[in-house]
mmCIF file of C-alpha atoms in Angstrom:
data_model
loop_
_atom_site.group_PDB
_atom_site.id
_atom_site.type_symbol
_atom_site.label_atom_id
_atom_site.label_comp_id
_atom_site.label_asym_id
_atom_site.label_seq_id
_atom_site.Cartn_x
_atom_site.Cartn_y
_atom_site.Cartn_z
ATOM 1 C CA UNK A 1 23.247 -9.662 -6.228
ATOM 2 C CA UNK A 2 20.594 -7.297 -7.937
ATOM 3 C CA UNK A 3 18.035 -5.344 -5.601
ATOM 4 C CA UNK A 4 14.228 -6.846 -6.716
ATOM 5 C CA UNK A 5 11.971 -4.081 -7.647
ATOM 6 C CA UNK A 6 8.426 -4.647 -5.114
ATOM 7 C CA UNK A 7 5.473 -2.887 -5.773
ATOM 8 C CA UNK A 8 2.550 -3.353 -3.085
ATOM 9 C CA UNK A 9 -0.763 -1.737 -4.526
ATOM 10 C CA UNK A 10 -3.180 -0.979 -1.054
ATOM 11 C CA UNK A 11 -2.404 0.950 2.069
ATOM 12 C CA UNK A 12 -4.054 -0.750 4.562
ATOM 13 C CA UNK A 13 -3.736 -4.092 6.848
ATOM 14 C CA UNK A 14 -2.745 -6.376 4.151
ATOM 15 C CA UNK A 15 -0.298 -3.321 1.768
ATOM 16 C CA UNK A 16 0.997 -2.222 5.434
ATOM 17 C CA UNK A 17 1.828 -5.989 7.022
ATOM 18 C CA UNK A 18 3.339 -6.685 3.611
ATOM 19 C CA UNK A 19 5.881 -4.071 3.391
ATOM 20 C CA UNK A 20 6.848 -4.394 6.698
ATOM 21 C CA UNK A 21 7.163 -8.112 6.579
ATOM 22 C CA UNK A 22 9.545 -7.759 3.255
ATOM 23 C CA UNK A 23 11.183 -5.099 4.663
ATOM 24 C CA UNK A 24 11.973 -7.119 7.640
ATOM 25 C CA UNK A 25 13.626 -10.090 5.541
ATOM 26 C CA UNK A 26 14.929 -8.327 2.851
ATOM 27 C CA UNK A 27 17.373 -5.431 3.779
ATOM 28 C CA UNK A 28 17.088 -2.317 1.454
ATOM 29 C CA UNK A 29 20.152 -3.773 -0.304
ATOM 30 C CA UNK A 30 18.343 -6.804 -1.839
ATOM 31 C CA UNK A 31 14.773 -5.797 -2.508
ATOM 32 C CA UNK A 32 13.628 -1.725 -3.596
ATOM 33 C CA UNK A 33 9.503 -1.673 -2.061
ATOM 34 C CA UNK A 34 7.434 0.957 -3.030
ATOM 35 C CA UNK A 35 3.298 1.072 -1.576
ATOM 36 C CA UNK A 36 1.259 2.423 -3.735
ATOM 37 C CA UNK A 37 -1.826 3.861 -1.935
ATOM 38 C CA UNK A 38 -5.176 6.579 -2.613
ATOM 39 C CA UNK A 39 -5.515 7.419 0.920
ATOM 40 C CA UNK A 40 -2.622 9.098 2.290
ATOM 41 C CA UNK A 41 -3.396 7.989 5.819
ATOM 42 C CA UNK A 42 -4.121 4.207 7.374
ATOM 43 C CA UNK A 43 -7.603 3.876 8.890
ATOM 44 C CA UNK A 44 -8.605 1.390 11.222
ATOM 45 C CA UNK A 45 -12.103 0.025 10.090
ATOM 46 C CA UNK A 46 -12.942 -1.657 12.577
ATOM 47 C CA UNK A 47 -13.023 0.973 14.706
ATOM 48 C CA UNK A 48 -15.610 3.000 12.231
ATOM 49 C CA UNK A 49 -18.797 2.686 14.422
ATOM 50 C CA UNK A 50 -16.741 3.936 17.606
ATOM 51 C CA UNK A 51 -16.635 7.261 15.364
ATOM 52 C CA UNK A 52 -20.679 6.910 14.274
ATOM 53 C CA UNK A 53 -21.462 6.726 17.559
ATOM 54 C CA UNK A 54 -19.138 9.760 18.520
ATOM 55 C CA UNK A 55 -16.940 7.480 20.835
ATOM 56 C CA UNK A 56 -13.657 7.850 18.451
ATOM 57 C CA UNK A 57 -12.707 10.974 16.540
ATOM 58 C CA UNK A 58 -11.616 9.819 12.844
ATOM 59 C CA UNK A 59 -7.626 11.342 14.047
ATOM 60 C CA UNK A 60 -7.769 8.661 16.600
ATOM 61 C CA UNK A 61 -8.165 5.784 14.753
ATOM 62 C CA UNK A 62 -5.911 6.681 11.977
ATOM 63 C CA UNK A 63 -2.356 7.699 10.967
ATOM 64 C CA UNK A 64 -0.058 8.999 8.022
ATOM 65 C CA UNK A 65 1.260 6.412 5.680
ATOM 66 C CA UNK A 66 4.051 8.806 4.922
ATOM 67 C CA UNK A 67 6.546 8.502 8.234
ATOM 68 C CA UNK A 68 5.930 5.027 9.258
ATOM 69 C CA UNK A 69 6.682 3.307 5.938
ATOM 70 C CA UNK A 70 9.566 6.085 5.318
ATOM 71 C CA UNK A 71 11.546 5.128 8.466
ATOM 72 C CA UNK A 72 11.275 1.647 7.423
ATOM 73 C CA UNK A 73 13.195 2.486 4.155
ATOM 74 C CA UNK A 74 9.517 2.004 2.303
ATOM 75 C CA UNK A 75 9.175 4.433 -1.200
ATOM 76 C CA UNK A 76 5.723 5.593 -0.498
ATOM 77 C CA UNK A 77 3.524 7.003 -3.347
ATOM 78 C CA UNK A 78 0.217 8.621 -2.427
ATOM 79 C CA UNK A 79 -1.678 8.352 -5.757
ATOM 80 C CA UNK A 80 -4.397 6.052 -7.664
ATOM 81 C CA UNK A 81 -3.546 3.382 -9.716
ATOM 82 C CA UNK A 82 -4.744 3.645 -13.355
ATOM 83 C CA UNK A 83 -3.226 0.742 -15.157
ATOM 84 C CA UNK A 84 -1.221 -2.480 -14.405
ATOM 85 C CA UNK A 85 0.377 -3.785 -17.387
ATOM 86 C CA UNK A 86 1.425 -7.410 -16.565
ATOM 87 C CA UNK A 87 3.627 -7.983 -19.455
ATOM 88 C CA UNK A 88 5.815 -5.280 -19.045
ATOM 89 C CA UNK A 89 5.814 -5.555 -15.443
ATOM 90 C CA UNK A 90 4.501 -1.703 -15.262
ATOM 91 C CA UNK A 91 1.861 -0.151 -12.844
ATOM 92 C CA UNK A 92 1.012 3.749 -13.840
ATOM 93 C CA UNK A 93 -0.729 5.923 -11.845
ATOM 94 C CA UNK A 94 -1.277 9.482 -12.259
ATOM 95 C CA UNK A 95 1.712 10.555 -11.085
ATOM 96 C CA UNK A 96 4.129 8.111 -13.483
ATOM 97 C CA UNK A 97 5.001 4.886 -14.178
ATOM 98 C CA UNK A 98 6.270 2.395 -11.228
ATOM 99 C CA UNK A 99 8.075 -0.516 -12.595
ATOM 100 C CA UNK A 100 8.426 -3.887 -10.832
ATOM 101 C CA UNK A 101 9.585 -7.438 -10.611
ATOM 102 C CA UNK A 102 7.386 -8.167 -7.990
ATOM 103 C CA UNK A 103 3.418 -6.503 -7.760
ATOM 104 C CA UNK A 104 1.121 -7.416 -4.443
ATOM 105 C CA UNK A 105 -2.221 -6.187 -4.849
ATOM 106 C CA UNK A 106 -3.592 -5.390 -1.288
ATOM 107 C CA UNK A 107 -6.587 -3.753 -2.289
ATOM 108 C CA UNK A 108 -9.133 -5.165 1.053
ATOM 109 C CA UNK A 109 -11.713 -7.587 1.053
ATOM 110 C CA UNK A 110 -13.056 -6.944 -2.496
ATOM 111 C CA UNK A 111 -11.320 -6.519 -5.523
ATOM 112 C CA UNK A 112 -12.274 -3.791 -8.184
ATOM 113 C CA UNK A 113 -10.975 -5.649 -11.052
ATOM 114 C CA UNK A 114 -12.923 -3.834 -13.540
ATOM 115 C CA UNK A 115 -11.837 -0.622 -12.042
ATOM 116 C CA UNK A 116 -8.315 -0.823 -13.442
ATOM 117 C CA UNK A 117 -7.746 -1.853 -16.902
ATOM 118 C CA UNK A 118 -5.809 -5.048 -17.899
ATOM 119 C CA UNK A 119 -6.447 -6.652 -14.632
ATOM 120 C CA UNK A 120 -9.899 -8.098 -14.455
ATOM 121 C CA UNK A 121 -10.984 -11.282 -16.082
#
């Protein structure tokens, strides 16, 4: 059996649930995931006006992607994505090239299609 390649572009509820749910039912023998995320650490947004009204410092509501996706056998890649070529089954970012059989784009609640070419409309 060959290990799928998954890309998940987006670090935050929807990249981080993701991962772990594929990591969960697919051992690191059948599928390779890599997350593909700007910020290096997960915020939690909700709890944003907790640290506007001084309630919450920003370390308490947040953590490094790094460690928890690492000990679940997750490649992580700190880094924007600049391209997603959809023929060739390719997203680049700054850093290189990341090639997949599977992409999920977990970007949040809107979309910047038009912010990485080859993907909008």
């Amino acid at each position: 059996m060959s290990t799928a390649r998954i890309v998940i572009v987006g670090g935050s509820f929807g990249g981080l649930s993701t991962a772990y749910e594929l990591r969960r039912s697919l051992g690191p023998e059948r599928a390779e995931i890599t997350l593909i995320a700007k910020d290096s650490e997960f915020r939690f947004v909700p709890s944003f006006p907790w640290v506007a009204t001084g309630r919450r410092r920003l370390e308490q509501i947040s953590f490094s992607l790094s460690g928890p996706l690492t000990s679940r056998q997750v490649r992580f890649v700190n880094d924007t994505v600049t391209h997603i070529d959809t023929a060739a089954k390719v997203v680049t970012t700054s850093v290189g090239e990341h090639a997949y059989d599977f992409l999920v784009i977990a970007t949040g609640h809107r979309s910047a299609n038009e912010a990485v070419p080859g993907l909008g409309p």
